Structures are given as C-alpha cells and as structure tokens.
Short mmCIF file of C-alpha atoms in Angstrom, two decimals:
data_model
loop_
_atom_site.label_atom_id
_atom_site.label_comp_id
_atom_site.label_asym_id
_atom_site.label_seq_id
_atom_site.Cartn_x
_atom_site.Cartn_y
_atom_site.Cartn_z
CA UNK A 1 75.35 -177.02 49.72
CA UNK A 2 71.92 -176.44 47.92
CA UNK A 3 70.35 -172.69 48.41
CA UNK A 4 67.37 -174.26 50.66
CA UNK A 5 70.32 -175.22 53.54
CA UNK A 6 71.34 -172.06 53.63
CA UNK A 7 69.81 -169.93 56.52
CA UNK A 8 69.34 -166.73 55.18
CA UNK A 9 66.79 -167.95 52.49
CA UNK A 10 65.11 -170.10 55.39
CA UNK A 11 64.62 -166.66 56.66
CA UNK A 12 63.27 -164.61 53.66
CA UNK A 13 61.24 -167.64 52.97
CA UNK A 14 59.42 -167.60 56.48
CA UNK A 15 58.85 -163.57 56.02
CA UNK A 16 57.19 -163.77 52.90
CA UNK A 17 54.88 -167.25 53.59
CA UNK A 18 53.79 -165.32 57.10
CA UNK A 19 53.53 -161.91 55.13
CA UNK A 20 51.65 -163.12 51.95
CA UNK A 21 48.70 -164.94 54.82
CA UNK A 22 48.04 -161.80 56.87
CA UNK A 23 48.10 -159.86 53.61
CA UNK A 24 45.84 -161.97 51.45
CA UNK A 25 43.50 -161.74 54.57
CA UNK A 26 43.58 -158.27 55.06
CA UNK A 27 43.21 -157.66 51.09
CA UNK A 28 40.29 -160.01 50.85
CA UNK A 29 38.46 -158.70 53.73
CA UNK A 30 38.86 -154.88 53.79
CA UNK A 31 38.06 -152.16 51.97
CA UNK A 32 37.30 -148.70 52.15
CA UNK A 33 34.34 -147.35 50.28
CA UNK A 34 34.07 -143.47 50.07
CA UNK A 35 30.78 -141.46 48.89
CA UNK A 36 31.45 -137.72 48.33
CA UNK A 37 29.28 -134.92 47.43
CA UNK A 38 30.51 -130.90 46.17
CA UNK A 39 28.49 -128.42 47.83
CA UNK A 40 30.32 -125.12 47.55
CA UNK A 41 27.23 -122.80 49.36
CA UNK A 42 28.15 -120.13 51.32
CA UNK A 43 26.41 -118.55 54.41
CA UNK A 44 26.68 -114.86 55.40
CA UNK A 45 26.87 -114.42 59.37
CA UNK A 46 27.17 -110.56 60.49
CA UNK A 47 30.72 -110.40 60.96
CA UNK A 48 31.46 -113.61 58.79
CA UNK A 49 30.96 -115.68 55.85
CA UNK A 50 31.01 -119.73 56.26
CA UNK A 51 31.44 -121.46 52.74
CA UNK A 52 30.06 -125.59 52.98
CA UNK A 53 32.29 -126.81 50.42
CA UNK A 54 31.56 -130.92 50.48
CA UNK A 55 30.60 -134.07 52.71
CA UNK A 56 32.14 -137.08 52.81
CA UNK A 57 30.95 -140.50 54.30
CA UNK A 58 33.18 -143.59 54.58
CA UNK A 59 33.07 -146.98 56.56
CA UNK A 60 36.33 -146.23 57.96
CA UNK A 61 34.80 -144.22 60.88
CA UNK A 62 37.11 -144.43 63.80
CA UNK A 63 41.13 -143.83 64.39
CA UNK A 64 43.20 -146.43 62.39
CA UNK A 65 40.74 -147.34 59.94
CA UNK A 66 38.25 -149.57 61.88
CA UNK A 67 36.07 -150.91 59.02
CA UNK A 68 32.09 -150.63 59.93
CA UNK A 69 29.62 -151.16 56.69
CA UNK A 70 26.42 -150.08 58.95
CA UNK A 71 27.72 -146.84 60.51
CA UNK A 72 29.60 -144.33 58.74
CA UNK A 73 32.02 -141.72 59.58
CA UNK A 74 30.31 -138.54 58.37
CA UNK A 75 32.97 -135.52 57.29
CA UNK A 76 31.78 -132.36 56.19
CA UNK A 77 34.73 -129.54 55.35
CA UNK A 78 34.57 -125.95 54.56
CA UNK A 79 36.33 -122.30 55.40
CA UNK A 80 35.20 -119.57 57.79
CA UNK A 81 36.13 -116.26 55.28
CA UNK A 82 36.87 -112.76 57.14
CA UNK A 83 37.50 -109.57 56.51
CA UNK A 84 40.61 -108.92 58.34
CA UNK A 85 43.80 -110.51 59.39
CA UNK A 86 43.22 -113.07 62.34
CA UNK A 87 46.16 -114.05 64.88
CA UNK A 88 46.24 -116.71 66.69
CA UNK A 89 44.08 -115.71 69.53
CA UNK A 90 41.41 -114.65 67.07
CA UNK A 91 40.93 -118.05 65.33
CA UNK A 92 40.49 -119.72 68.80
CA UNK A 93 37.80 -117.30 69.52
CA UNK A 94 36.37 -117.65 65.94
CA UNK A 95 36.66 -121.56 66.55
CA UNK A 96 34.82 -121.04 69.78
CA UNK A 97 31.99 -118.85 68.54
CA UNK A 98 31.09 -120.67 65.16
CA UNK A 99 28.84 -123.67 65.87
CA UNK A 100 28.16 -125.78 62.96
CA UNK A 101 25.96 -128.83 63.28
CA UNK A 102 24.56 -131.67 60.55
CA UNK A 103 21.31 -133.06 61.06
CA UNK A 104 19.53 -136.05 59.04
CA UNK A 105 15.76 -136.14 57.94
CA UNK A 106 14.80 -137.71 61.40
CA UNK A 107 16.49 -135.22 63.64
CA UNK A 108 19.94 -136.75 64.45
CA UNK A 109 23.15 -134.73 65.14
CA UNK A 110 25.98 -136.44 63.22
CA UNK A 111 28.59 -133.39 64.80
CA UNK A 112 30.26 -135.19 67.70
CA UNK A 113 33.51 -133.58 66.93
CA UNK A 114 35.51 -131.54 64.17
CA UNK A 115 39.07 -129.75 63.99
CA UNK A 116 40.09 -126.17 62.36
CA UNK A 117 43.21 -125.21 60.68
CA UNK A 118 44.72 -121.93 60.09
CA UNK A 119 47.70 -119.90 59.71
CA UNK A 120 48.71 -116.58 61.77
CA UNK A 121 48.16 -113.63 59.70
CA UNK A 122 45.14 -115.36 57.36
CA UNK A 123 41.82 -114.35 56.90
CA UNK A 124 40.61 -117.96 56.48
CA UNK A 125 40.37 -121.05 58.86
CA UNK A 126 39.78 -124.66 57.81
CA UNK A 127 37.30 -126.64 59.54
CA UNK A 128 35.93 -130.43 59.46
CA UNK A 129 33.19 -131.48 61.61
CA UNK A 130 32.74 -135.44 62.17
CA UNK A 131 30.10 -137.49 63.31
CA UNK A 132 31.12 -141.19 63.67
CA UNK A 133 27.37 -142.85 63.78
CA UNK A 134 25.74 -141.97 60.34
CA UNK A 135 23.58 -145.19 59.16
CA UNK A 136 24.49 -146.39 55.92
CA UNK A 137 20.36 -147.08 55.04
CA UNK A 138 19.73 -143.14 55.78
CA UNK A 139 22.61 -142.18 52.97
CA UNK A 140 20.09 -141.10 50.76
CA UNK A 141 18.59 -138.23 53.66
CA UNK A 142 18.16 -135.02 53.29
CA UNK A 143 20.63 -132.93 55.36
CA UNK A 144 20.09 -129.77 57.26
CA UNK A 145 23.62 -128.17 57.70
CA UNK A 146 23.38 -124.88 60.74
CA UNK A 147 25.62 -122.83 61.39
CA UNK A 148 25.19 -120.61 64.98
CA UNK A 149 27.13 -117.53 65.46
CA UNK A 150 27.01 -117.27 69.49
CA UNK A 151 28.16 -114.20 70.13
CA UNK A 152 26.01 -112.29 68.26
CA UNK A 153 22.95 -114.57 68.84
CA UNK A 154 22.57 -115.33 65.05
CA UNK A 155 22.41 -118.74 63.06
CA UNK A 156 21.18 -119.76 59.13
CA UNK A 157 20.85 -122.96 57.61
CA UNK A 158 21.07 -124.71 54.01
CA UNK A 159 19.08 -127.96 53.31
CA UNK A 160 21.30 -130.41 50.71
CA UNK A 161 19.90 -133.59 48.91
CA UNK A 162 23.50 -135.39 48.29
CA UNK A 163 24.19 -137.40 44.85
CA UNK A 164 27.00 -138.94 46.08
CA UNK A 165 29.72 -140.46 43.93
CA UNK A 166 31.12 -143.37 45.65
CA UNK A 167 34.36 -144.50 45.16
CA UNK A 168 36.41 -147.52 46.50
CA UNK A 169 39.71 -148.19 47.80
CA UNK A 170 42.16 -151.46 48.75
CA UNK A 171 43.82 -150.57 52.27
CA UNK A 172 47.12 -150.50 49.70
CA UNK A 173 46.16 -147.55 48.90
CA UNK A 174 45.12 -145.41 51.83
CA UNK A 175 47.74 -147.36 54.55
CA UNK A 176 50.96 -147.46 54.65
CA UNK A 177 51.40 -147.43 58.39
CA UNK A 178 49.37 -150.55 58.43
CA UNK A 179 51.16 -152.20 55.52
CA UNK A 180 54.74 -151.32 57.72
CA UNK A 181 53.78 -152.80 60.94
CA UNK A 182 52.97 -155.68 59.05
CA UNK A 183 55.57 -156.37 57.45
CA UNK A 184 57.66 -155.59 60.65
CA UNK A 185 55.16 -158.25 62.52
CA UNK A 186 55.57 -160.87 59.61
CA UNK A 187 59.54 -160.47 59.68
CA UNK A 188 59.58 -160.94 63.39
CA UNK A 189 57.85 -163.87 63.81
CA UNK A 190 59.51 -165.20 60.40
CA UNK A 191 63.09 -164.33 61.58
CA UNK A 192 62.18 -165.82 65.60
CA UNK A 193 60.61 -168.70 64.11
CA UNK A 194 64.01 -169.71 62.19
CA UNK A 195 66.17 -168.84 65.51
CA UNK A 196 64.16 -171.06 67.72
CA UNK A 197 65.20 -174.09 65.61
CA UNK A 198 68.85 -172.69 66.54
CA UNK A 199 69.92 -171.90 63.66
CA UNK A 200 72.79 -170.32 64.04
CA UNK A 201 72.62 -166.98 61.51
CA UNK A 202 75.41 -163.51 61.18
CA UNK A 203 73.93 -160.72 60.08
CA UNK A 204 74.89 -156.91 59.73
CA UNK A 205 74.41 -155.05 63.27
CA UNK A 206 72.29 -151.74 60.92
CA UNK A 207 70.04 -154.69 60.51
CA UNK A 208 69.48 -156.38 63.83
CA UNK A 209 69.01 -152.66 65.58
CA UNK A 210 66.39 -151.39 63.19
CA UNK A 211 64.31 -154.08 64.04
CA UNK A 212 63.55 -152.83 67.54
CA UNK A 213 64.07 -149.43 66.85
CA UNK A 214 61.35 -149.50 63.68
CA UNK A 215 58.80 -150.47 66.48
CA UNK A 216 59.89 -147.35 68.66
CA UNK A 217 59.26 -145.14 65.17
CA UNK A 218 55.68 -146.72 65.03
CA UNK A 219 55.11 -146.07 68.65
CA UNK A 220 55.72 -142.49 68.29
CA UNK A 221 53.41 -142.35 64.68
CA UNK A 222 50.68 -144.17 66.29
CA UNK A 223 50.31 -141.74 69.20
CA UNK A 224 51.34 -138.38 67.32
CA UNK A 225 50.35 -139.18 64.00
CA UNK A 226 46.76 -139.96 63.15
CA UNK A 227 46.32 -139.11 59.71
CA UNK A 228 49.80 -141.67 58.18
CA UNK A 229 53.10 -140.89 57.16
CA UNK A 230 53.90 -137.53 57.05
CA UNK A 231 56.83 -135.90 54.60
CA UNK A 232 58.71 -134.52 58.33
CA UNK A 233 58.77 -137.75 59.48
CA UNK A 234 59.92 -140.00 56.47
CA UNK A 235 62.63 -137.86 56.79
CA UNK A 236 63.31 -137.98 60.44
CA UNK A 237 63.08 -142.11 59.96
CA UNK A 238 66.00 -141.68 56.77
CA UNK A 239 68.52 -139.17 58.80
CA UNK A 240 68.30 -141.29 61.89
CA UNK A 241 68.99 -144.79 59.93
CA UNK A 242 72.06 -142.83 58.72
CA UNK A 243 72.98 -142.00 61.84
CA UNK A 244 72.30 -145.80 62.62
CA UNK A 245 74.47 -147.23 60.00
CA UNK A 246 77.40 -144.56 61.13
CA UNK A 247 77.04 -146.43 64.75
CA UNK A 248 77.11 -149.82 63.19
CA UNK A 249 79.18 -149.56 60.31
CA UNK A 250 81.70 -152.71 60.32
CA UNK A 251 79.83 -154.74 63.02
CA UNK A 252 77.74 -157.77 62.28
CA UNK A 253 76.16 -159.68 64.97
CA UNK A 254 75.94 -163.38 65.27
CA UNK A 255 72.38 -165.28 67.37
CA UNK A 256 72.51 -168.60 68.76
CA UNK A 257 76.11 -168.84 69.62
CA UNK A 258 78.59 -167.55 72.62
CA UNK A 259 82.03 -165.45 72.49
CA UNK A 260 84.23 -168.66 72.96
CA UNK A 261 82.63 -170.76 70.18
CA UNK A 262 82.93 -167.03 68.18
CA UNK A 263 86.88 -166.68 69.16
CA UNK A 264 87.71 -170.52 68.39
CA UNK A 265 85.95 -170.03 65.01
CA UNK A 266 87.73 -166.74 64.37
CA UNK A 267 91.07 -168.35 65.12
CA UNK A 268 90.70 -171.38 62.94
CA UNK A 269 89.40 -168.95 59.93
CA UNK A 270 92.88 -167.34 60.33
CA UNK A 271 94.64 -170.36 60.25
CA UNK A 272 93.32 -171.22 57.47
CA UNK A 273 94.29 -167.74 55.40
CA UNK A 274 97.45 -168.08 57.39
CA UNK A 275 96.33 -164.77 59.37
CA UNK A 276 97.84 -164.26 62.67
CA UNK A 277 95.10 -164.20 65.31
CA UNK A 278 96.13 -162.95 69.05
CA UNK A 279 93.24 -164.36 71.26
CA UNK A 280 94.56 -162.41 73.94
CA UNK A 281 94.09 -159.11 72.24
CA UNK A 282 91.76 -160.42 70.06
CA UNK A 283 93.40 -158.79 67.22
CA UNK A 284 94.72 -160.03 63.68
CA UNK A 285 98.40 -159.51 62.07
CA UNK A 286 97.75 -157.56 58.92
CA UNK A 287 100.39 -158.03 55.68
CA UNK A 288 102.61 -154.90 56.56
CA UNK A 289 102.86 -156.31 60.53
CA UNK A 290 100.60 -153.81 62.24
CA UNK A 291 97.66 -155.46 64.70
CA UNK A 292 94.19 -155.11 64.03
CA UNK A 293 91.93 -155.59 67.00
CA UNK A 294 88.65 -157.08 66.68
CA UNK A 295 86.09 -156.11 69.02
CA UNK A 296 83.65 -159.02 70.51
CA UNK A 297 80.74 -158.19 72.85
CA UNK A 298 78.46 -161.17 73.86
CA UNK A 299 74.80 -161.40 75.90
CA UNK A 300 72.54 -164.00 75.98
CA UNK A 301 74.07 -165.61 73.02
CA UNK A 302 74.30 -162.67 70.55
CA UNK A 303 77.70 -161.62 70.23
CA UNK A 304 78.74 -158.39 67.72
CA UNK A 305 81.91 -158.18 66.49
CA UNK A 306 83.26 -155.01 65.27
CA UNK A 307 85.85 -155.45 62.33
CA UNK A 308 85.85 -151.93 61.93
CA UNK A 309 89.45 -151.54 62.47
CA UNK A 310 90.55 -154.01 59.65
CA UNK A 311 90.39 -150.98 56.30
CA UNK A 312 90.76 -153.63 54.42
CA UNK A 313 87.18 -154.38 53.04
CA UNK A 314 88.29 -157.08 51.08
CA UNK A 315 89.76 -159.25 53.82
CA UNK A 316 86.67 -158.29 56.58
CA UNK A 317 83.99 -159.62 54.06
CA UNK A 318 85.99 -162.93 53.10
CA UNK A 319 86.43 -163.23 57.52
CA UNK A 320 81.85 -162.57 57.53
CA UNK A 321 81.32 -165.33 54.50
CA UNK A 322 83.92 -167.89 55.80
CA UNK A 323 81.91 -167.16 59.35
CA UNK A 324 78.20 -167.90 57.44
CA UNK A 325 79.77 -170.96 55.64
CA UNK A 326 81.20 -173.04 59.02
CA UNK A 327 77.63 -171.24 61.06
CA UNK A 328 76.24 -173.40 58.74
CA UNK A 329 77.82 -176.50 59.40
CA UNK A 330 78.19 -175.90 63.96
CA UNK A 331 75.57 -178.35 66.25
CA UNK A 332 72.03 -176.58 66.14
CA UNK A 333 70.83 -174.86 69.88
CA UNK A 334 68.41 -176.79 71.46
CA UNK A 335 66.79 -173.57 72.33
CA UNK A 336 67.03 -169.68 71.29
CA UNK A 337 65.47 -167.02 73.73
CA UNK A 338 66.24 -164.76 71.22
CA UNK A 339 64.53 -166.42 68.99
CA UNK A 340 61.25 -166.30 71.52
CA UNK A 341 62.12 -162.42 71.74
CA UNK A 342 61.25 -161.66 68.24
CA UNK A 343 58.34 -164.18 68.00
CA UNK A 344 56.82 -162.21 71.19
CA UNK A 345 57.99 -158.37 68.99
CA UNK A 346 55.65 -160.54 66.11
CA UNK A 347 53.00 -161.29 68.39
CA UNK A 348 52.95 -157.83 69.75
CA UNK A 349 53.11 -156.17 66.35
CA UNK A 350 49.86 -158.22 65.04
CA UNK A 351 48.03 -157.36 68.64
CA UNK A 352 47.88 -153.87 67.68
CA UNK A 353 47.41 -153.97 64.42
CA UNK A 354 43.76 -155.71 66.10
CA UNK A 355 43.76 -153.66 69.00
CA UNK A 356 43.92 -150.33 66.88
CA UNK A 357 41.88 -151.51 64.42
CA UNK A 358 44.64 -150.50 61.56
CA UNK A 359 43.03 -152.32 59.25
CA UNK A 360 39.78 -153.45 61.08
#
C-alpha cells in the first residue's frame, strides 16, 4: 500500500494545505505597527506624586487585535507614588480621585478608559489610560497630559512633543491565542473533511477528546483572558491533559464504523494470531489462560474500545495496527455526521476568529 492510501497522512495532509491558506493570508495581510515614546516626568499633587513614564500608539486598537491603520489605540502608562502604605480600600479611593486625561493639539480627549494595578501594602499603583480613536495623520501633535486631583480641587499639566520610535510586528509574534484557534479551526475542518468521504480512521481516545475540550479552554481565555496566554493557565491546560490521558489511557476510538462491524473485525484479528476471542464477554484468552475483557462503547458510529485490561503492550498495539491495516481496506460510508460535526467545530472556530477580530 503506498503512504498516500493510508488515512492518517490524508489527514495531516488536509491540516496543513487548510492551515498554510488561512496562515499565508493572515501573514500577508496583518501586522502590528507600534510607535513608542519615554517620557519619565513627574507631577507633584498635594498629597501625591504622578510620574508619566511613556505613550504608546498602535493599530491594534480594540480587544483581540482588530487591525485599523487610520485610528489608533492610544496607551499612556505611569505610577501614582505615596508616602505611606495603601490597602486595598485606599487604592480604590486613590483610583477614584486621580483623573488623568490626554488631549491632542485640536482639543480631543483620547482617555475613554484605563486600568490600575497594585498590591496591598505598596505605596505605588500602576495605571494605563486608553483612548481607542487617535488619528494616525495627528501622530505628530503635541499632547497635553492633566492630571486632576478631585478631592482636593487641584490639577497640573505637562505638554510633550513625541519622537516616536516605531517598531513593527508579524501577528507570530504578539498572538498565540490566535495562532491556536487556528490551528484548532484548520485541523477540524481538515480531519471532518477526510471523515465525510467515510474514511474509516482509529485513533487514540487523548486525541479525539482534546479536540472539543481545546475549544472549551479557548472559551474560557477569550472571556477571562484579554491580554494572551498567561503562565497560570499554560499550566492549568498541561495538568488537566494529564489528567486527560489518565482517563483515556488504553482506549482508541474508531469514526465511520458500528460495534458489530468493530466485534466481527476484532474476532477475525484473533483468529488470525490464534487468540481466543469470547464475543459474549467480549474478552480475549491471554497465553497463561486468564480472560481479558475488552470494553466497546458505540454512538453514532464512533465506537471506543478500551484495551486497558490487556498489560501486555506489545499484543494491544499489534490488535490497534492490524485494526488500521483491514480499516483501510472495509467499504467507504456513504456519509459521516461526524465528519459534518467537526467541519461545523472548523467553521465555528474561523467565525470567531472574524467575529473577535483576533487577527482583524
């Protein structure tokens, strides 16, 4: 048999033809182009001092890196500085009280929103404000940064005349929850695509479940987790596929055929290595006479079977590959709703990659 008849390579080959289009799209078309400029001026207020450390612009100026060359997302970070330990409390009043706005040469307030950062105990707390609307033909403005303190009814400003430097970036670099859901989209609709010409394909169960359950992991990321990957939950996604292959360990799962077609071809592989098979039981006669059950489970023509209870590793793997060789050679299925499944997971994956505007 010749490497292109076998299935799994019909597989990888779809993945990577679908993966390789979006990708060379997505390369070609987007990029992310950064101008930053170091301001480091400080600001005394009566009971604090503000220090204006740098602005930022970029055309990715939205959540999930929607792309927009004509207005800029405008980002300008610093540190409120006190004198005394803040708690929690404190910060949010601090947070409250400070006011700090960005205006351009003809009057417009690019400080539609912002976030703060600090730590119980500090004397220091973070802040960003962003504006989401800054033209790209006024990058060259003057900018008037104020900062109110209103509680005490005080405010001071500093004027700034940015030299940017501009840098540029590939969404390789900056995306990797973009670059994931594609890949998951491409190997959906690459792997449905193949099972809707019924093929008929055995593959480890740690495999088939982390398909669906990858898309519950980006679910969760997309909603919590503006800002990419974070450390916490690369680690969350490694214990729990652990905890995955513990489940599945043993078990392989076969599309595109039933549990009598899978018991008929488990018999006649055991004939064959003069095995005794029991399809009553569904359980094999090992070499020192003990029984072996095999566990089969079949819905909608995907049917698992658990060799788990055969130790020996040796004879389960010989059972999986004799399986993938006579898969090979069975009648095709006119028609795989399982197949259609994964082509819709595809579908949906590439939708919100668009609707989110992941890439742009």
């Amino acid at each position: 048999m010749s490497m292109w008849k076998k299935n799994w390579v019909k597989v990888i080959f779809a993945v990577l033809i679908i993966w390789v289009i979006f990708v060379g799209y997505y390369y070609v078309q987007h990029r992310i182009m950064i101008w930053q400029y170091t301001i480091n001026q400080e600001m005394d207020l009566k009971d604090v001092k503000v220090k204006i450390e740098e602005v930022i612009l970029e055309n990715n100026n939205g959540r999930f890196y929607k792309y927009n060359n004509e207005l800029l997302l405008l980002r300008l970070k610093g540190r409120i500085i006190t004198n005394k330990s803040l708690s929690n409390s404190d910060a949010n009043v601090m947070r409250k009280n400070i006011d700090i706005e960005v205006i351009d040469e003809v009057g417009a307030n690019h400080s539609s929103g912002g976030r703060c950062q600090y730590e119980d105990g500090s004397n220091i707390v973070s802040f960003e404000v962003r504006g989401n609307l800054f033209p790209i033909d006024r990058i060259n403005n003057e900018l008037t940064i104020i900062v109110k303190d209103k509680m005490n009814n005080f405010s001071d400003e500093i004027k700034v005349k940015p030299e940017y430097n501009k840098k540029t970036h590939r969404f390789f670099s900056r995306n990797l929850m973009g670059m994931f859901i594609l890949s998951l989209a491409s190997l959906c609709l690459g792997f449905g695509g193949v099972l809707l010409t019924g093929e008929k394909l055995i593959i480890q169960t740690l495999i088939e479940r982390l398909i669906p359950i990858s898309g519950v992991w980006i679910f969760f990321a997309l909603i919590i987790k503006e800002d990419g990957w974070k450390f916490e939950m690369v680690i969350m996604i490694i214990a729990f596929i652990l905890l995955i292959y513990l489940f599945t360990r043993g078990k392989s799962t076969v599309f595109n055929i039933d549990e009598e077609n899978i018991l008929l071809l488990l018999q006649e592989i055991c004939v064959d290595k003069g095995i005794e098979f029991d399809t009553r039981t569904f359980s094999v006669k090992m070499s020192n006479g003990e029984r072996k059950e095999i566990d089969i489970n079949s819905t909608a023509m995907i049917t698992e079977i658990n060799f788990k209870r055969i130790q020996d590793k040796k004879l389960r793997s010989e059972i999986v590959n004799e399986i993938k060789l006579r898969l090979d050679g069975m009648e095709k299925k006119k028609f795989s709703y399982t197949g259609l499944f994964y082509m819709g997971m595809g579908v949906i994956w590439i939708w919100v990659i668009h609707k989110a505007n992941i890439f742009g």
